[in-house]
């Protein structure tokens, strides 16, 4: 990670998005940011959480002792809504001047909408055809890697209907690259519950066609879903911003049908979100899944996505009787302010590595129905039931390796909480021990990073508009 040197003359701006979209929701309570300067960053995390605040960490060069807090943004004494994320600057201990602490900005102004604007950061400069073909996951078991549409000349579309028309015209095999340039102003949605209650929105479908890339262009944003179905293979979906979909539809759905089962799918560098709200009549599912994989889809890699502000993120297997979906990799995804399903895994094999889980309110990696998950090199913080097996009649199994949590003694440090495990809960990882070794060798190459680097640096490269950048960390030993 490139270190940053700060002086008292330098100010850092932090935009904190506060959800206040619906008249059905009460205004959040206000709290005062506590003073944690001088404390160790782990103690600061606990203090902030105790006051109802979230935290994120950034290392800076400072003369203060290593890992002690240099400053926070918002600063101590600032009054903010409960749930605000406070950026904690901590020292690397290598500075030479006492003037190397950052100057926090003033109190953030609560936004009127819980959603980003329709203009993400600049899109990747590399075209789909020139991007890497190795996904770092099970999709790499395809000979030659995942190429999508390869070097086919891109077809530019601005709407869902234009995208669907381009797919419908495609012969299904020779290679198709679609560059989406449409925009959507998420800030125009003043009532997210009214948005959820609308009829089901548009879904663009790739069914029974292979060798396809869908990529978002600079500044693009979509208010429609994508579906990969049937005997579709070698598909890439990248750099798309998809949010607040009308009705109960998935942002990205991958599923088998009577015509076949999708394989070799790479979902990479997308930003997916809705709003973490409870709407009247919705129960605990105000919006549907952001990323569901089911009914026999296999060899799927989900990487470098920013998934935030959503209740039930994604499932593997549509029901307890849908046990044919298998071999998925989730790596370098940034899960922020979510409820559950990161993922919900029914049966199958899942490799879950180097993800950042920051703010999980109900449950995280939920392995059940005899599934196996290799969970390694992840960073968990402010998470409830981060690894669990619940809500199905058969337990699942996990192997834990090299995560920031190494034993129950770390739970308080990182804000890990557990609910009672009874009734539909079969097993919580409260002992933080492996329950079964992953039953097969990983068939693709990957480099495992240290979870500390994941925490510090992944937010800068995960999601749309990051130039398809990847994490640069020293390998974990």
GROMACS .gro file of C-alpha atoms in nm:
model
  477
    1UNK     CA    1   0.000   0.000   0.000
    2UNK     CA    2   0.135   0.345  -0.081
    3UNK     CA    3   0.174   0.540   0.242
    4UNK     CA    4   0.037   0.887   0.280
    5UNK     CA    5   0.219   1.165   0.463
    6UNK     CA    6  -0.005   1.423   0.625
    7UNK     CA    7   0.061   1.765   0.785
    8UNK     CA    8  -0.172   1.988   0.983
    9UNK     CA    9  -0.220   2.192   0.667
   10UNK     CA   10  -0.368   1.897   0.477
   11UNK     CA   11  -0.743   1.830   0.495
   12UNK     CA   12  -0.907   1.511   0.387
   13UNK     CA   13  -1.269   1.512   0.268
   14UNK     CA   14  -1.490   1.220   0.367
   15UNK     CA   15  -1.840   1.187   0.222
   16UNK     CA   16  -2.064   0.980   0.449
   17UNK     CA   17  -2.390   0.861   0.295
   18UNK     CA   18  -2.675   0.858   0.546
   19UNK     CA   19  -2.998   0.674   0.465
   20UNK     CA   20  -3.307   0.886   0.516
   21UNK     CA   21  -3.520   0.807   0.216
   22UNK     CA   22  -3.858   0.696   0.334
   23UNK     CA   23  -4.130   0.858   0.532
   24UNK     CA   24  -4.195   0.515   0.682
   25UNK     CA   25  -3.862   0.526   0.862
   26UNK     CA   26  -3.790   0.720   1.179
   27UNK     CA   27  -3.502   0.967   1.171
   28UNK     CA   28  -3.180   0.813   1.310
   29UNK     CA   29  -3.061   0.906   1.660
   30UNK     CA   30  -2.767   1.140   1.679
   31UNK     CA   31  -2.449   1.047   1.863
   32UNK     CA   32  -2.124   1.224   1.939
   33UNK     CA   33  -1.801   1.092   1.793
   34UNK     CA   34  -1.585   0.989   2.092
   35UNK     CA   35  -1.223   1.086   2.135
   36UNK     CA   36  -1.004   0.788   2.046
   37UNK     CA   37  -0.683   0.967   1.944
   38UNK     CA   38  -0.385   0.795   2.104
   39UNK     CA   39  -0.567   0.465   2.151
   40UNK     CA   40  -0.472   0.151   1.962
   41UNK     CA   41  -0.684   0.112   1.648
   42UNK     CA   42  -0.843  -0.207   1.782
   43UNK     CA   43  -0.955  -0.029   2.100
   44UNK     CA   44  -1.083   0.263   1.894
   45UNK     CA   45  -1.295   0.028   1.686
   46UNK     CA   46  -1.461  -0.109   2.000
   47UNK     CA   47  -1.521   0.241   2.141
   48UNK     CA   48  -1.684   0.361   1.821
   49UNK     CA   49  -1.900   0.054   1.794
   50UNK     CA   50  -2.013   0.096   2.156
   51UNK     CA   51  -2.143   0.441   2.061
   52UNK     CA   52  -2.337   0.306   1.764
   53UNK     CA   53  -2.087   0.408   1.496
   54UNK     CA   54  -1.911   0.215   1.221
   55UNK     CA   55  -1.540   0.241   1.150
   56UNK     CA   56  -1.293   0.211   0.867
   57UNK     CA   57  -0.916   0.232   0.895
   58UNK     CA   58  -0.644   0.412   0.699
   59UNK     CA   59  -0.272   0.393   0.772
   60UNK     CA   60  -0.073   0.717   0.767
   61UNK     CA   61   0.288   0.806   0.828
   62UNK     CA   62   0.316   0.959   1.174
   63UNK     CA   63   0.560   0.989   1.463
   64UNK     CA   64   0.302   0.848   1.704
   65UNK     CA   65   0.351   0.485   1.814
   66UNK     CA   66   0.262   0.223   1.554
   67UNK     CA   67  -0.110   0.138   1.528
   68UNK     CA   68  -0.212   0.425   1.755
   69UNK     CA   69  -0.490   0.653   1.635
   70UNK     CA   70  -0.372   0.981   1.486
   71UNK     CA   71  -0.709   1.138   1.405
   72UNK     CA   72  -1.065   1.056   1.306
   73UNK     CA   73  -1.294   1.193   1.042
   74UNK     CA   74  -1.544   1.319   1.155
   75UNK     CA   75  -1.342   1.458   1.446
   76UNK     CA   76  -1.411   1.386   1.814
   77UNK     CA   77  -1.706   1.586   1.943
   78UNK     CA   78  -1.885   1.596   1.607
   79UNK     CA   79  -2.254   1.510   1.628
   80UNK     CA   80  -2.356   1.261   1.360
   81UNK     CA   81  -2.643   1.016   1.301
   82UNK     CA   82  -2.604   0.673   1.459
   83UNK     CA   83  -2.453   0.429   1.210
   84UNK     CA   84  -2.220   0.685   1.053
   85UNK     CA   85  -1.887   0.543   0.941
   86UNK     CA   86  -1.591   0.711   1.108
   87UNK     CA   87  -1.257   0.697   0.927
   88UNK     CA   88  -0.982   0.611   1.174
   89UNK     CA   89  -0.630   0.722   1.076
   90UNK     CA   90  -0.366   0.511   1.247
   91UNK     CA   91   0.008   0.554   1.261
   92UNK     CA   92   0.274   0.342   1.097
   93UNK     CA   93   0.519   0.474   1.358
   94UNK     CA   94   0.770   0.586   1.096
   95UNK     CA   95   0.711   0.961   1.086
   96UNK     CA   96   0.968   1.213   1.209
   97UNK     CA   97   0.747   1.511   1.283
   98UNK     CA   98   0.463   1.568   1.523
   99UNK     CA   99   0.287   1.759   1.248
  100UNK     CA  100   0.210   1.447   1.051
  101UNK     CA  101  -0.146   1.395   1.166
  102UNK     CA  102  -0.435   1.455   0.926
  103UNK     CA  103  -0.682   1.733   0.981
  104UNK     CA  104  -1.034   1.592   0.982
  105UNK     CA  105  -1.306   1.766   0.791
  106UNK     CA  106  -1.611   1.922   0.947
  107UNK     CA  107  -1.924   1.731   1.031
  108UNK     CA  108  -2.079   1.553   0.732
  109UNK     CA  109  -2.414   1.667   0.604
  110UNK     CA  110  -2.674   1.391   0.593
  111UNK     CA  111  -2.780   1.316   0.237
  112UNK     CA  112  -3.142   1.310   0.130
  113UNK     CA  113  -3.097   0.975  -0.044
  114UNK     CA  114  -2.921   0.652   0.056
  115UNK     CA  115  -2.790   0.597  -0.292
  116UNK     CA  116  -2.499   0.716  -0.503
  117UNK     CA  117  -2.545   0.944  -0.797
  118UNK     CA  118  -2.551   0.813  -1.148
  119UNK     CA  119  -2.194   0.913  -1.221
  120UNK     CA  120  -1.940   0.659  -1.097
  121UNK     CA  121  -1.568   0.722  -1.124
  122UNK     CA  122  -1.399   0.683  -1.464
  123UNK     CA  123  -1.449   0.350  -1.636
  124UNK     CA  124  -1.168   0.115  -1.729
  125UNK     CA  125  -0.937   0.221  -2.005
  126UNK     CA  126  -0.884  -0.138  -2.116
  127UNK     CA  127  -1.145  -0.285  -2.345
  128UNK     CA  128  -1.303  -0.620  -2.277
  129UNK     CA  129  -1.095  -0.782  -2.543
  130UNK     CA  130  -0.765  -0.670  -2.391
  131UNK     CA  131  -0.846  -0.736  -2.027
  132UNK     CA  132  -0.704  -1.027  -1.831
  133UNK     CA  133  -0.864  -1.364  -1.898
  134UNK     CA  134  -0.782  -1.523  -1.562
  135UNK     CA  135  -1.051  -1.460  -1.305
  136UNK     CA  136  -0.874  -1.602  -1.002
  137UNK     CA  137  -1.160  -1.845  -0.948
  138UNK     CA  138  -1.347  -2.151  -1.067
  139UNK     CA  139  -1.431  -1.985  -1.399
  140UNK     CA  140  -1.062  -2.035  -1.483
  141UNK     CA  141  -1.117  -2.408  -1.519
  142UNK     CA  142  -1.231  -2.326  -1.871
  143UNK     CA  143  -0.944  -2.390  -2.109
  144UNK     CA  144  -0.794  -2.058  -2.209
  145UNK     CA  145  -0.958  -1.869  -1.924
  146UNK     CA  146  -1.263  -1.648  -1.941
  147UNK     CA  147  -1.256  -1.439  -2.258
  148UNK     CA  148  -1.619  -1.337  -2.299
  149UNK     CA  149  -1.661  -1.167  -2.635
  150UNK     CA  150  -1.285  -1.157  -2.685
  151UNK     CA  151  -1.164  -0.903  -2.939
  152UNK     CA  152  -1.497  -0.851  -3.110
  153UNK     CA  153  -1.566  -0.488  -3.189
  154UNK     CA  154  -1.789  -0.343  -2.915
  155UNK     CA  155  -2.151  -0.260  -2.983
  156UNK     CA  156  -2.255   0.053  -2.794
  157UNK     CA  157  -2.602   0.055  -2.635
  158UNK     CA  158  -2.776   0.313  -2.418
  159UNK     CA  159  -3.083   0.130  -2.292
  160UNK     CA  160  -3.194  -0.211  -2.175
  161UNK     CA  161  -3.400  -0.260  -2.491
  162UNK     CA  162  -3.101  -0.180  -2.712
  163UNK     CA  163  -2.888  -0.426  -2.514
  164UNK     CA  164  -3.148  -0.699  -2.546
  165UNK     CA  165  -3.183  -0.636  -2.917
  166UNK     CA  166  -2.807  -0.670  -2.966
  167UNK     CA  167  -2.810  -1.000  -2.777
  168UNK     CA  168  -3.108  -1.128  -2.974
  169UNK     CA  169  -2.935  -1.050  -3.305
  170UNK     CA  170  -2.613  -1.223  -3.197
  171UNK     CA  171  -2.546  -1.568  -3.345
  172UNK     CA  172  -2.453  -1.699  -3.000
  173UNK     CA  173  -2.099  -1.820  -3.065
  174UNK     CA  174  -1.873  -1.587  -3.267
  175UNK     CA  175  -1.814  -1.331  -2.988
  176UNK     CA  176  -2.016  -1.031  -2.867
  177UNK     CA  177  -1.895  -0.729  -2.671
  178UNK     CA  178  -2.161  -0.486  -2.551
  179UNK     CA  179  -2.057  -0.150  -2.407
  180UNK     CA  180  -2.336   0.009  -2.205
  181UNK     CA  181  -2.333   0.391  -2.195
  182UNK     CA  182  -2.673   0.461  -2.040
  183UNK     CA  183  -2.717   0.658  -1.719
  184UNK     CA  184  -2.964   0.669  -1.435
  185UNK     CA  185  -3.006   0.926  -1.160
  186UNK     CA  186  -3.057   0.723  -0.843
  187UNK     CA  187  -3.101   1.045  -0.651
  188UNK     CA  188  -3.431   1.092  -0.831
  189UNK     CA  189  -3.579   0.806  -0.626
  190UNK     CA  190  -3.710   0.990  -0.322
  191UNK     CA  191  -3.903   0.695  -0.177
  192UNK     CA  192  -3.722   0.363  -0.204
  193UNK     CA  193  -4.020   0.171  -0.068
  194UNK     CA  194  -4.237   0.305  -0.348
  195UNK     CA  195  -3.963   0.190  -0.587
  196UNK     CA  196  -3.973  -0.162  -0.444
  197UNK     CA  197  -4.352  -0.174  -0.476
  198UNK     CA  198  -4.348  -0.104  -0.849
  199UNK     CA  199  -4.412  -0.386  -1.097
  200UNK     CA  200  -4.108  -0.600  -1.174
  201UNK     CA  201  -3.857  -0.407  -1.379
  202UNK     CA  202  -3.676  -0.496  -1.699
  203UNK     CA  203  -3.433  -0.788  -1.709
  204UNK     CA  204  -3.190  -0.824  -1.998
  205UNK     CA  205  -3.140  -1.195  -2.068
  206UNK     CA  206  -2.848  -1.388  -2.216
  207UNK     CA  207  -3.003  -1.730  -2.272
  208UNK     CA  208  -2.837  -2.011  -2.459
  209UNK     CA  209  -2.566  -1.783  -2.602
  210UNK     CA  210  -2.196  -1.790  -2.525
  211UNK     CA  211  -1.880  -1.580  -2.557
  212UNK     CA  212  -2.037  -1.253  -2.443
  213UNK     CA  213  -1.903  -0.952  -2.254
  214UNK     CA  214  -2.123  -0.680  -2.105
  215UNK     CA  215  -1.923  -0.385  -1.975
  216UNK     CA  216  -2.028  -0.050  -1.839
  217UNK     CA  217  -1.868   0.261  -1.989
  218UNK     CA  218  -1.752   0.570  -1.802
  219UNK     CA  219  -2.032   0.732  -1.604
  220UNK     CA  220  -2.285   0.461  -1.683
  221UNK     CA  221  -2.552   0.338  -1.442
  222UNK     CA  222  -2.843   0.101  -1.486
  223UNK     CA  223  -3.185   0.050  -1.331
  224UNK     CA  224  -3.246  -0.289  -1.489
  225UNK     CA  225  -3.131  -0.643  -1.415
  226UNK     CA  226  -2.912  -0.891  -1.602
  227UNK     CA  227  -2.979  -1.262  -1.635
  228UNK     CA  228  -2.757  -1.541  -1.766
  229UNK     CA  229  -2.958  -1.857  -1.828
  230UNK     CA  230  -2.964  -2.192  -2.001
  231UNK     CA  231  -2.666  -2.325  -2.188
  232UNK     CA  232  -2.468  -1.999  -2.183
  233UNK     CA  233  -2.092  -2.022  -2.137
  234UNK     CA  234  -1.791  -1.791  -2.123
  235UNK     CA  235  -1.973  -1.477  -2.007
  236UNK     CA  236  -1.819  -1.164  -1.852
  237UNK     CA  237  -2.019  -0.892  -1.672
  238UNK     CA  238  -1.800  -0.604  -1.556
  239UNK     CA  239  -1.796  -0.238  -1.458
  240UNK     CA  240  -2.175  -0.213  -1.432
  241UNK     CA  241  -2.344   0.003  -1.168
  242UNK     CA  242  -2.688  -0.144  -1.094
  243UNK     CA  243  -2.910  -0.025  -0.813
  244UNK     CA  244  -3.256   0.026  -0.662
  245UNK     CA  245  -3.435  -0.195  -0.909
  246UNK     CA  246  -3.812  -0.161  -0.940
  247UNK     CA  247  -4.010  -0.458  -0.820
  248UNK     CA  248  -3.869  -0.785  -0.693
  249UNK     CA  249  -3.595  -0.871  -0.945
  250UNK     CA  250  -3.230  -0.968  -0.917
  251UNK     CA  251  -2.957  -0.727  -1.016
  252UNK     CA  252  -2.760  -1.019  -1.163
  253UNK     CA  253  -2.909  -1.366  -1.185
  254UNK     CA  254  -2.733  -1.679  -1.314
  255UNK     CA  255  -2.948  -1.990  -1.346
  256UNK     CA  256  -2.992  -2.317  -1.525
  257UNK     CA  257  -3.306  -2.399  -1.722
  258UNK     CA  258  -3.438  -2.698  -1.912
  259UNK     CA  259  -3.212  -2.594  -2.200
  260UNK     CA  260  -2.889  -2.622  -2.001
  261UNK     CA  261  -2.675  -2.488  -1.721
  262UNK     CA  262  -2.456  -2.175  -1.744
  263UNK     CA  263  -2.085  -2.219  -1.687
  264UNK     CA  264  -1.761  -2.021  -1.694
  265UNK     CA  265  -1.917  -1.694  -1.577
  266UNK     CA  266  -1.709  -1.401  -1.446
  267UNK     CA  267  -1.885  -1.120  -1.257
  268UNK     CA  268  -1.616  -0.859  -1.197
  269UNK     CA  269  -1.579  -0.498  -1.077
  270UNK     CA  270  -1.948  -0.412  -1.052
  271UNK     CA  271  -2.128  -0.191  -0.801
  272UNK     CA  272  -2.457  -0.338  -0.681
  273UNK     CA  273  -2.689  -0.189  -0.419
  274UNK     CA  274  -3.041  -0.105  -0.310
  275UNK     CA  275  -3.124   0.039   0.033
  276UNK     CA  276  -3.108  -0.130   0.370
  277UNK     CA  277  -3.465  -0.048   0.470
  278UNK     CA  278  -3.774  -0.238   0.580
  279UNK     CA  279  -4.074  -0.147   0.371
  280UNK     CA  280  -4.431  -0.217   0.477
  281UNK     CA  281  -4.544  -0.554   0.343
  282UNK     CA  282  -4.195  -0.659   0.236
  283UNK     CA  283  -4.096  -0.858   0.543
  284UNK     CA  284  -3.719  -0.888   0.544
  285UNK     CA  285  -3.686  -0.873   0.166
  286UNK     CA  286  -3.761  -0.521   0.046
  287UNK     CA  287  -3.557  -0.589  -0.268
  288UNK     CA  288  -3.461  -0.923  -0.421
  289UNK     CA  289  -3.108  -1.060  -0.450
  290UNK     CA  290  -2.820  -0.862  -0.590
  291UNK     CA  291  -2.641  -1.172  -0.717
  292UNK     CA  292  -2.813  -1.512  -0.721
  293UNK     CA  293  -2.663  -1.828  -0.872
  294UNK     CA  294  -2.891  -2.132  -0.893
  295UNK     CA  295  -3.030  -2.440  -1.068
  296UNK     CA  296  -2.706  -2.602  -1.175
  297UNK     CA  297  -2.499  -2.300  -1.278
  298UNK     CA  298  -2.134  -2.379  -1.212
  299UNK     CA  299  -1.776  -2.259  -1.243
  300UNK     CA  300  -1.856  -1.898  -1.152
  301UNK     CA  301  -1.612  -1.633  -1.030
  302UNK     CA  302  -1.741  -1.326  -0.845
  303UNK     CA  303  -1.459  -1.077  -0.792
  304UNK     CA  304  -1.386  -0.713  -0.703
  305UNK     CA  305  -1.749  -0.609  -0.667
  306UNK     CA  306  -1.871  -0.341  -0.426
  307UNK     CA  307  -2.197  -0.470  -0.279
  308UNK     CA  308  -2.363  -0.239  -0.033
  309UNK     CA  309  -2.683  -0.130   0.140
  310UNK     CA  310  -2.889  -0.438   0.069
  311UNK     CA  311  -3.079  -0.685   0.288
  312UNK     CA  312  -3.024  -1.028   0.131
  313UNK     CA  313  -2.727  -1.015  -0.101
  314UNK     CA  314  -2.700  -1.343  -0.285
  315UNK     CA  315  -2.771  -1.713  -0.277
  316UNK     CA  316  -2.625  -2.032  -0.421
  317UNK     CA  317  -2.916  -2.265  -0.488
  318UNK     CA  318  -3.276  -2.149  -0.512
  319UNK     CA  319  -3.411  -2.378  -0.238
  320UNK     CA  320  -3.313  -2.667  -0.012
  321UNK     CA  321  -3.395  -2.902  -0.298
  322UNK     CA  322  -3.177  -2.714  -0.548
  323UNK     CA  323  -2.840  -2.871  -0.471
  324UNK     CA  324  -2.683  -2.885  -0.817
  325UNK     CA  325  -2.517  -2.543  -0.820
  326UNK     CA  326  -2.150  -2.584  -0.741
  327UNK     CA  327  -1.794  -2.455  -0.775
  328UNK     CA  328  -1.804  -2.082  -0.714
  329UNK     CA  329  -1.533  -1.840  -0.607
  330UNK     CA  330  -1.595  -1.514  -0.423
  331UNK     CA  331  -1.280  -1.306  -0.393
  332UNK     CA  332  -1.189  -0.943  -0.332
  333UNK     CA  333  -1.549  -0.832  -0.293
  334UNK     CA  334  -1.632  -0.541  -0.063
  335UNK     CA  335  -1.952  -0.610   0.131
  336UNK     CA  336  -2.059  -0.294   0.310
  337UNK     CA  337  -2.368  -0.233   0.521
  338UNK     CA  338  -2.559  -0.546   0.427
  339UNK     CA  339  -2.802  -0.778   0.600
  340UNK     CA  340  -2.724  -1.137   0.504
  341UNK     CA  341  -2.633  -1.391   0.233
  342UNK     CA  342  -2.267  -1.315   0.160
  343UNK     CA  343  -2.336  -1.575   0.024
  344UNK     CA  344  -2.608  -1.816   0.131
  345UNK     CA  345  -2.464  -2.146   0.007
  346UNK     CA  346  -2.678  -2.455  -0.037
  347UNK     CA  347  -2.458  -2.759  -0.102
  348UNK     CA  348  -2.179  -2.717  -0.357
  349UNK     CA  349  -1.821  -2.601  -0.317
  350UNK     CA  350  -1.730  -2.236  -0.259
  351UNK     CA  351  -1.391  -2.070  -0.224
  352UNK     CA  352  -1.429  -1.744  -0.035
  353UNK     CA  353  -1.105  -1.548  -0.007
  354UNK     CA  354  -0.973  -1.194   0.048
  355UNK     CA  355  -1.314  -1.032   0.084
  356UNK     CA  356  -1.392  -0.739   0.313
  357UNK     CA  357  -1.706  -0.771   0.526
  358UNK     CA  358  -1.776  -0.436   0.690
  359UNK     CA  359  -2.116  -0.413   0.854
  360UNK     CA  360  -2.322  -0.734   0.839
  361UNK     CA  361  -2.637  -0.707   1.046
  362UNK     CA  362  -2.794  -1.056   1.037
  363UNK     CA  363  -2.564  -1.327   0.900
  364UNK     CA  364  -2.274  -1.353   0.658
  365UNK     CA  365  -2.134  -1.666   0.495
  366UNK     CA  366  -2.416  -1.916   0.552
  367UNK     CA  367  -2.309  -2.268   0.450
  368UNK     CA  368  -2.581  -2.534   0.462
  369UNK     CA  369  -2.728  -2.848   0.304
  370UNK     CA  370  -2.393  -3.029   0.311
  371UNK     CA  371  -2.201  -2.758   0.131
  372UNK     CA  372  -1.832  -2.691   0.185
  373UNK     CA  373  -1.664  -2.350   0.197
  374UNK     CA  374  -1.295  -2.267   0.208
  375UNK     CA  375  -1.290  -1.930   0.386
  376UNK     CA  376  -0.947  -1.771   0.390
  377UNK     CA  377  -0.771  -1.436   0.404
  378UNK     CA  378  -1.090  -1.237   0.465
  379UNK     CA  379  -1.136  -0.936   0.689
  380UNK     CA  380  -1.449  -0.928   0.906
  381UNK     CA  381  -1.555  -0.622   1.106
  382UNK     CA  382  -1.876  -0.512   1.275
  383UNK     CA  383  -2.044  -0.834   1.165
  384UNK     CA  384  -2.316  -1.048   1.323
  385UNK     CA  385  -2.292  -1.426   1.271
  386UNK     CA  386  -2.022  -1.384   1.003
  387UNK     CA  387  -1.983  -1.760   0.946
  388UNK     CA  388  -2.282  -1.977   1.019
  389UNK     CA  389  -2.510  -2.263   0.913
  390UNK     CA  390  -2.878  -2.184   0.958
  391UNK     CA  391  -3.228  -2.186   0.811
  392UNK     CA  392  -3.201  -2.527   0.639
  393UNK     CA  393  -3.248  -2.881   0.776
  394UNK     CA  394  -2.886  -2.992   0.709
  395UNK     CA  395  -2.566  -2.832   0.828
  396UNK     CA  396  -2.284  -2.713   0.601
  397UNK     CA  397  -1.909  -2.713   0.667
  398UNK     CA  398  -1.622  -2.466   0.660
  399UNK     CA  399  -1.246  -2.453   0.663
  400UNK     CA  400  -1.106  -2.133   0.816
  401UNK     CA  401  -0.761  -2.021   0.716
  402UNK     CA  402  -0.567  -1.696   0.757
  403UNK     CA  403  -0.858  -1.460   0.826
  404UNK     CA  404  -0.821  -1.155   1.051
  405UNK     CA  405  -1.020  -1.347   1.312
  406UNK     CA  406  -0.800  -1.627   1.443
  407UNK     CA  407  -0.978  -1.715   1.769
  408UNK     CA  408  -1.276  -1.606   1.981
  409UNK     CA  409  -1.047  -1.362   2.160
  410UNK     CA  410  -1.057  -1.146   1.845
  411UNK     CA  411  -1.434  -1.106   1.839
  412UNK     CA  412  -1.449  -0.797   2.061
  413UNK     CA  413  -1.159  -0.634   1.880
  414UNK     CA  414  -1.335  -0.649   1.545
  415UNK     CA  415  -1.694  -0.603   1.659
  416UNK     CA  416  -1.805  -0.961   1.591
  417UNK     CA  417  -2.139  -1.057   1.748
  418UNK     CA  418  -2.329  -1.383   1.768
  419UNK     CA  419  -2.695  -1.456   1.813
  420UNK     CA  420  -2.811  -1.758   2.005
  421UNK     CA  421  -2.790  -2.073   1.793
  422UNK     CA  422  -3.112  -2.263   1.844
  423UNK     CA  423  -3.417  -2.352   1.642
  424UNK     CA  424  -3.328  -2.302   1.276
  425UNK     CA  425  -2.964  -2.224   1.361
  426UNK     CA  426  -2.755  -2.540   1.322
  427UNK     CA  427  -2.405  -2.408   1.390
  428UNK     CA  428  -2.231  -2.075   1.448
  429UNK     CA  429  -1.854  -2.039   1.420
  430UNK     CA  430  -1.837  -1.917   1.779
  431UNK     CA  431  -1.533  -2.139   1.845
  432UNK     CA  432  -1.380  -2.017   1.518
  433UNK     CA  433  -1.261  -2.361   1.425
  434UNK     CA  434  -1.266  -2.555   1.101
  435UNK     CA  435  -1.556  -2.800   1.095
  436UNK     CA  436  -1.433  -2.996   0.791
  437UNK     CA  437  -1.143  -2.968   0.551
  438UNK     CA  438  -1.232  -2.850   0.203
  439UNK     CA  439  -1.273  -3.182   0.019
  440UNK     CA  440  -1.088  -3.103  -0.303
  441UNK     CA  441  -0.781  -2.920  -0.427
  442UNK     CA  442  -0.831  -2.571  -0.569
  443UNK     CA  443  -0.781  -2.616  -0.946
  444UNK     CA  444  -0.672  -2.262  -1.032
  445UNK     CA  445  -0.386  -2.030  -0.940
  446UNK     CA  446  -0.441  -1.753  -0.685
  447UNK     CA  447  -0.233  -1.546  -0.447
  448UNK     CA  448  -0.367  -1.501  -0.096
  449UNK     CA  449  -0.318  -1.152   0.051
  450UNK     CA  450  -0.303  -1.067   0.418
  451UNK     CA  451  -0.640  -0.957   0.557
  452UNK     CA  452  -0.487  -0.633   0.689
  453UNK     CA  453  -0.410  -0.526   0.334
  454UNK     CA  454  -0.761  -0.625   0.228
  455UNK     CA  455  -0.906  -0.400   0.498
  456UNK     CA  456  -0.690  -0.102   0.409
  457UNK     CA  457  -0.682  -0.115   0.032
  458UNK     CA  458  -0.970  -0.315  -0.114
  459UNK     CA  459  -1.229  -0.031  -0.105
  460UNK     CA  460  -1.011   0.168  -0.344
  461UNK     CA  461  -1.021  -0.099  -0.615
  462UNK     CA  462  -1.352  -0.285  -0.568
  463UNK     CA  463  -1.656  -0.185  -0.771
  464UNK     CA  464  -1.730  -0.009  -1.097
  465UNK     CA  465  -1.525   0.287  -1.212
  466UNK     CA  466  -1.196   0.159  -1.070
  467UNK     CA  467  -1.023   0.092  -1.401
  468UNK     CA  468  -1.040  -0.283  -1.333
  469UNK     CA  469  -0.765  -0.223  -1.077
  470UNK     CA  470  -0.666  -0.514  -0.856
  471UNK     CA  471  -0.524  -0.534  -0.507
  472UNK     CA  472  -0.150  -0.505  -0.464
  473UNK     CA  473  -0.046  -0.672  -0.140
  474UNK     CA  474   0.243  -0.873  -0.010
  475UNK     CA  475   0.141  -1.240  -0.024
  476UNK     CA  476   0.033  -1.396   0.304
  477UNK     CA  477   0.296  -1.630   0.441
   0.00000   0.00000   0.00000
